[in-house]
mmCIF file with all atom_site columns, C-alpha atoms in Angstrom:
data_model
loop_
_atom_site.group_PDB
_atom_site.id
_atom_site.type_symbol
_atom_site.label_atom_id
_atom_site.label_alt_id
_atom_site.label_comp_id
_atom_site.label_asym_id
_atom_site.label_entity_id
_atom_site.label_seq_id
_atom_site.pdbx_PDB_ins_code
_atom_site.Cartn_x
_atom_site.Cartn_y
_atom_site.Cartn_z
_atom_site.occupancy
_atom_site.B_iso_or_equiv
_atom_site.pdbx_formal_charge
_atom_site.auth_seq_id
_atom_site.auth_comp_id
_atom_site.auth_asym_id
_atom_site.auth_atom_id
_atom_site.pdbx_PDB_model_num
ATOM 1   C CA . UNK A 1 1   ? 142.336 81.091  24.617 1.00 61.00 ? 175 UNK A CA 1
ATOM 2   C CA . UNK A 1 2   ? 141.752 80.529  28.316 1.00 66.00 ? 176 UNK A CA 1
ATOM 3   C CA . UNK A 1 3   ? 143.787 77.638  29.691 1.00 72.00 ? 177 UNK A CA 1
ATOM 4   C CA . UNK A 1 4   ? 140.973 75.926  31.652 1.00 75.00 ? 178 UNK A CA 1
ATOM 5   C CA . UNK A 1 5   ? 137.755 76.948  29.917 1.00 74.00 ? 179 UNK A CA 1
ATOM 6   C CA . UNK A 1 6   ? 139.214 76.834  26.400 1.00 72.00 ? 180 UNK A CA 1
ATOM 7   C CA . UNK A 1 7   ? 137.219 79.955  25.502 1.00 70.00 ? 181 UNK A CA 1
ATOM 8   C CA . UNK A 1 8   ? 138.663 82.897  23.666 1.00 67.00 ? 182 UNK A CA 1
ATOM 9   C CA . UNK A 1 9   ? 138.924 86.157  25.526 1.00 67.00 ? 183 UNK A CA 1
ATOM 10  C CA . UNK A 1 10  ? 137.667 89.202  23.733 1.00 64.00 ? 184 UNK A CA 1
ATOM 11  C CA . UNK A 1 11  ? 138.750 92.665  24.652 1.00 64.00 ? 185 UNK A CA 1
ATOM 12  C CA . UNK A 1 12  ? 135.480 94.486  24.991 1.00 62.00 ? 186 UNK A CA 1
ATOM 13  C CA . UNK A 1 13  ? 136.628 98.045  25.425 1.00 70.00 ? 187 UNK A CA 1
ATOM 14  C CA . UNK A 1 14  ? 135.438 101.098 23.586 1.00 75.00 ? 188 UNK A CA 1
ATOM 15  C CA . UNK A 1 15  ? 137.575 104.196 23.386 1.00 81.00 ? 189 UNK A CA 1
ATOM 16  C CA . UNK A 1 16  ? 135.677 107.176 24.733 1.00 83.00 ? 190 UNK A CA 1
ATOM 17  C CA . UNK A 1 17  ? 136.627 110.487 26.239 1.00 86.00 ? 191 UNK A CA 1
ATOM 18  C CA . UNK A 1 18  ? 136.829 110.633 29.998 1.00 87.00 ? 192 UNK A CA 1
ATOM 19  C CA . UNK A 1 19  ? 133.784 112.903 30.063 1.00 86.00 ? 193 UNK A CA 1
ATOM 20  C CA . UNK A 1 20  ? 131.763 110.355 28.071 1.00 83.00 ? 194 UNK A CA 1
ATOM 21  C CA . UNK A 1 21  ? 132.385 107.235 30.158 1.00 84.00 ? 195 UNK A CA 1
ATOM 22  C CA . UNK A 1 22  ? 129.000 107.481 31.825 1.00 86.00 ? 196 UNK A CA 1
ATOM 23  C CA . UNK A 1 23  ? 127.325 107.361 28.376 1.00 87.00 ? 197 UNK A CA 1
ATOM 24  C CA . UNK A 1 24  ? 128.461 103.765 27.651 1.00 84.00 ? 198 UNK A CA 1
ATOM 25  C CA . UNK A 1 25  ? 125.595 101.435 28.552 1.00 86.00 ? 199 UNK A CA 1
ATOM 26  C CA . UNK A 1 26  ? 126.541 97.994  27.229 1.00 84.00 ? 200 UNK A CA 1
ATOM 27  C CA . UNK A 1 27  ? 129.385 96.468  25.201 1.00 81.00 ? 201 UNK A CA 1
ATOM 28  C CA . UNK A 1 28  ? 129.051 93.109  23.458 1.00 77.00 ? 202 UNK A CA 1
ATOM 29  C CA . UNK A 1 29  ? 131.646 91.331  21.313 1.00 75.00 ? 203 UNK A CA 1
ATOM 30  C CA . UNK A 1 30  ? 130.329 88.906  18.687 1.00 74.00 ? 204 UNK A CA 1
ATOM 31  C CA . UNK A 1 31  ? 132.239 86.178  16.866 1.00 69.00 ? 205 UNK A CA 1
ATOM 32  C CA . UNK A 1 32  ? 132.874 86.671  13.213 1.00 64.00 ? 206 UNK A CA 1
ATOM 33  C CA . UNK A 1 33  ? 131.024 84.706  10.572 1.00 62.00 ? 207 UNK A CA 1
ATOM 34  C CA . UNK A 1 34  ? 134.254 83.041  9.533  1.00 64.00 ? 208 UNK A CA 1
ATOM 35  C CA . UNK A 1 35  ? 135.484 81.265  12.672 1.00 63.00 ? 209 UNK A CA 1
ATOM 36  C CA . UNK A 1 36  ? 139.080 80.901  11.483 1.00 63.00 ? 210 UNK A CA 1
ATOM 37  C CA . UNK A 1 37  ? 139.779 84.611  11.714 1.00 64.00 ? 211 UNK A CA 1
ATOM 38  C CA . UNK A 1 38  ? 140.542 86.641  14.762 1.00 64.00 ? 212 UNK A CA 1
ATOM 39  C CA . UNK A 1 39  ? 138.160 89.423  13.774 1.00 67.00 ? 213 UNK A CA 1
ATOM 40  C CA . UNK A 1 40  ? 135.146 90.190  15.919 1.00 72.00 ? 214 UNK A CA 1
ATOM 41  C CA . UNK A 1 41  ? 132.339 92.670  15.810 1.00 74.00 ? 215 UNK A CA 1
ATOM 42  C CA . UNK A 1 42  ? 132.119 94.953  18.812 1.00 77.00 ? 216 UNK A CA 1
ATOM 43  C CA . UNK A 1 43  ? 128.659 96.311  19.545 1.00 80.00 ? 217 UNK A CA 1
ATOM 44  C CA . UNK A 1 44  ? 128.380 99.216  21.977 1.00 83.00 ? 218 UNK A CA 1
ATOM 45  C CA . UNK A 1 45  ? 125.193 100.843 23.181 1.00 86.00 ? 219 UNK A CA 1
ATOM 46  C CA . UNK A 1 46  ? 125.645 104.474 24.102 1.00 84.00 ? 220 UNK A CA 1
ATOM 47  C CA . UNK A 1 47  ? 123.299 107.047 25.467 1.00 87.00 ? 221 UNK A CA 1
ATOM 48  C CA . UNK A 1 48  ? 123.345 110.331 23.686 1.00 82.00 ? 222 UNK A CA 1
ATOM 49  C CA . UNK A 1 49  ? 121.405 113.446 24.379 1.00 78.00 ? 223 UNK A CA 1
ATOM 50  C CA . UNK A 1 50  ? 121.665 116.091 21.713 1.00 77.00 ? 224 UNK A CA 1
ATOM 51  C CA . UNK A 1 51  ? 120.890 119.515 23.035 1.00 77.00 ? 225 UNK A CA 1
ATOM 52  C CA . UNK A 1 52  ? 119.752 121.923 20.360 1.00 79.00 ? 226 UNK A CA 1
ATOM 53  C CA . UNK A 1 53  ? 121.659 125.149 20.139 1.00 77.00 ? 227 UNK A CA 1
ATOM 54  C CA . UNK A 1 54  ? 119.059 127.758 20.868 1.00 75.00 ? 228 UNK A CA 1
ATOM 55  C CA . UNK A 1 55  ? 120.104 131.252 19.992 1.00 76.00 ? 229 UNK A CA 1
ATOM 56  C CA . UNK A 1 56  ? 118.373 134.167 21.530 1.00 75.00 ? 230 UNK A CA 1
ATOM 57  C CA . UNK A 1 57  ? 117.054 136.600 19.009 1.00 72.00 ? 231 UNK A CA 1
ATOM 58  C CA . UNK A 1 58  ? 118.804 139.898 19.435 1.00 72.00 ? 232 UNK A CA 1
ATOM 59  C CA . UNK A 1 59  ? 116.653 142.953 19.566 1.00 71.00 ? 233 UNK A CA 1
ATOM 60  C CA . UNK A 1 60  ? 117.484 144.874 16.454 1.00 74.00 ? 234 UNK A CA 1
ATOM 61  C CA . UNK A 1 61  ? 118.877 148.330 16.964 1.00 78.00 ? 235 UNK A CA 1
ATOM 62  C CA . UNK A 1 62  ? 117.446 151.535 15.584 1.00 80.00 ? 236 UNK A CA 1
ATOM 63  C CA . UNK A 1 63  ? 118.621 153.321 12.459 1.00 79.00 ? 237 UNK A CA 1
ATOM 64  C CA . UNK A 1 64  ? 119.787 156.588 13.970 1.00 80.00 ? 238 UNK A CA 1
ATOM 65  C CA . UNK A 1 65  ? 121.325 157.968 10.787 1.00 82.00 ? 239 UNK A CA 1
ATOM 66  C CA . UNK A 1 66  ? 118.391 160.400 10.560 1.00 77.00 ? 240 UNK A CA 1
ATOM 67  C CA . UNK A 1 67  ? 119.790 162.297 13.559 1.00 81.00 ? 241 UNK A CA 1
ATOM 68  C CA . UNK A 1 68  ? 122.310 163.861 11.190 1.00 86.00 ? 242 UNK A CA 1
ATOM 69  C CA . UNK A 1 69  ? 119.450 165.733 9.526  1.00 86.00 ? 243 UNK A CA 1
ATOM 70  C CA . UNK A 1 70  ? 118.888 168.909 11.558 1.00 88.00 ? 244 UNK A CA 1
ATOM 71  C CA . UNK A 1 71  ? 115.101 169.005 11.149 1.00 89.00 ? 245 UNK A CA 1
ATOM 72  C CA . UNK A 1 72  ? 114.711 165.384 12.234 1.00 86.00 ? 246 UNK A CA 1
ATOM 73  C CA . UNK A 1 73  ? 116.988 165.955 15.215 1.00 87.00 ? 247 UNK A CA 1
ATOM 74  C CA . UNK A 1 74  ? 114.978 168.980 16.415 1.00 90.00 ? 248 UNK A CA 1
ATOM 75  C CA . UNK A 1 75  ? 111.668 167.129 15.957 1.00 89.00 ? 249 UNK A CA 1
ATOM 76  C CA . UNK A 1 76  ? 112.994 164.148 17.926 1.00 87.00 ? 250 UNK A CA 1
ATOM 77  C CA . UNK A 1 77  ? 114.294 166.381 20.727 1.00 88.00 ? 251 UNK A CA 1
ATOM 78  C CA . UNK A 1 78  ? 110.976 168.237 20.974 1.00 90.00 ? 252 UNK A CA 1
ATOM 79  C CA . UNK A 1 79  ? 108.971 165.013 21.074 1.00 88.00 ? 253 UNK A CA 1
ATOM 80  C CA . UNK A 1 80  ? 111.301 163.469 23.655 1.00 86.00 ? 254 UNK A CA 1
ATOM 81  C CA . UNK A 1 81  ? 111.202 166.548 25.867 1.00 87.00 ? 255 UNK A CA 1
ATOM 82  C CA . UNK A 1 82  ? 107.384 166.663 25.721 1.00 87.00 ? 256 UNK A CA 1
ATOM 83  C CA . UNK A 1 83  ? 107.133 163.010 26.766 1.00 83.00 ? 257 UNK A CA 1
ATOM 84  C CA . UNK A 1 84  ? 109.716 163.170 29.561 1.00 81.00 ? 258 UNK A CA 1
ATOM 85  C CA . UNK A 1 85  ? 108.686 166.497 31.169 1.00 82.00 ? 259 UNK A CA 1
ATOM 86  C CA . UNK A 1 86  ? 105.477 165.063 32.612 1.00 78.00 ? 260 UNK A CA 1
ATOM 87  C CA . UNK A 1 87  ? 107.256 162.336 34.555 1.00 77.00 ? 261 UNK A CA 1
ATOM 88  C CA . UNK A 1 88  ? 109.505 164.389 36.836 1.00 76.00 ? 262 UNK A CA 1
ATOM 89  C CA . UNK A 1 89  ? 106.721 164.782 39.403 1.00 80.00 ? 263 UNK A CA 1
ATOM 90  C CA . UNK A 1 90  ? 106.783 161.037 40.197 1.00 80.00 ? 264 UNK A CA 1
ATOM 91  C CA . UNK A 1 91  ? 108.476 160.572 43.612 1.00 83.00 ? 265 UNK A CA 1
ATOM 92  C CA . UNK A 1 92  ? 109.436 156.869 43.364 1.00 87.00 ? 266 UNK A CA 1
ATOM 93  C CA . UNK A 1 93  ? 112.712 156.352 41.473 1.00 87.00 ? 267 UNK A CA 1
ATOM 94  C CA . UNK A 1 94  ? 111.707 152.940 40.047 1.00 89.00 ? 268 UNK A CA 1
ATOM 95  C CA . UNK A 1 95  ? 108.463 154.281 38.620 1.00 86.00 ? 269 UNK A CA 1
ATOM 96  C CA . UNK A 1 96  ? 110.253 157.405 37.348 1.00 86.00 ? 270 UNK A CA 1
ATOM 97  C CA . UNK A 1 97  ? 112.877 155.312 35.545 1.00 88.00 ? 271 UNK A CA 1
ATOM 98  C CA . UNK A 1 98  ? 110.174 153.038 34.064 1.00 90.00 ? 272 UNK A CA 1
ATOM 99  C CA . UNK A 1 99  ? 108.246 155.987 32.617 1.00 87.00 ? 273 UNK A CA 1
ATOM 100 C CA . UNK A 1 100 ? 111.345 157.798 31.337 1.00 86.00 ? 274 UNK A CA 1
ATOM 101 C CA . UNK A 1 101 ? 112.627 154.607 29.681 1.00 89.00 ? 275 UNK A CA 1
ATOM 102 C CA . UNK A 1 102 ? 109.291 153.955 27.971 1.00 88.00 ? 276 UNK A CA 1
ATOM 103 C CA . UNK A 1 103 ? 109.038 157.584 26.872 1.00 86.00 ? 277 UNK A CA 1
ATOM 104 C CA . UNK A 1 104 ? 112.476 157.455 25.262 1.00 86.00 ? 278 UNK A CA 1
ATOM 105 C CA . UNK A 1 105 ? 111.671 154.147 23.572 1.00 86.00 ? 279 UNK A CA 1
ATOM 106 C CA . UNK A 1 106 ? 108.303 155.319 22.225 1.00 86.00 ? 280 UNK A CA 1
ATOM 107 C CA . UNK A 1 107 ? 109.683 158.560 20.815 1.00 86.00 ? 281 UNK A CA 1
ATOM 108 C CA . UNK A 1 108 ? 112.648 156.706 19.294 1.00 85.00 ? 282 UNK A CA 1
ATOM 109 C CA . UNK A 1 109 ? 110.405 154.145 17.636 1.00 85.00 ? 283 UNK A CA 1
ATOM 110 C CA . UNK A 1 110 ? 108.258 156.951 16.262 1.00 84.00 ? 284 UNK A CA 1
ATOM 111 C CA . UNK A 1 111 ? 111.171 158.638 14.494 1.00 82.00 ? 285 UNK A CA 1
ATOM 112 C CA . UNK A 1 112 ? 113.532 155.776 13.672 1.00 81.00 ? 286 UNK A CA 1
ATOM 113 C CA . UNK A 1 113 ? 113.039 152.411 12.009 1.00 78.00 ? 287 UNK A CA 1
ATOM 114 C CA . UNK A 1 114 ? 114.544 149.159 13.230 1.00 75.00 ? 288 UNK A CA 1
ATOM 115 C CA . UNK A 1 115 ? 117.696 147.895 11.538 1.00 69.00 ? 289 UNK A CA 1
ATOM 116 C CA . UNK A 1 116 ? 117.004 145.212 8.966  1.00 69.00 ? 290 UNK A CA 1
ATOM 117 C CA . UNK A 1 117 ? 118.658 141.823 9.263  1.00 61.00 ? 291 UNK A CA 1
ATOM 118 C CA . UNK A 1 118 ? 121.370 141.293 6.674  1.00 61.00 ? 292 UNK A CA 1
ATOM 119 C CA . UNK A 1 119 ? 121.623 137.681 5.608  1.00 56.00 ? 293 UNK A CA 1
#
């Protein structure tokens, strides 16, 4: 009890991490219903922003097990060579790389399936 005002002092602190101090908006201590006890209810208003965990979907790889079969390997090589041969006349390196990359991807998707997700 305060000596002059005769009011009780309440400790109105809330334990938070140092990184969360800025989240405490308001703290209020209320008397208990039974006035003869020294218990009090501490009410704290906090701000909280929950950020959802967004996972990027990974691009599934290709099933390249078919390359072990000789016939499939030769067919893939022939298709890839036919697609890529036309692009070597392009003088700009960026355009050349774009066309070669797309040619490899298209021929790969033609011969191989995407890996399935395993749950």
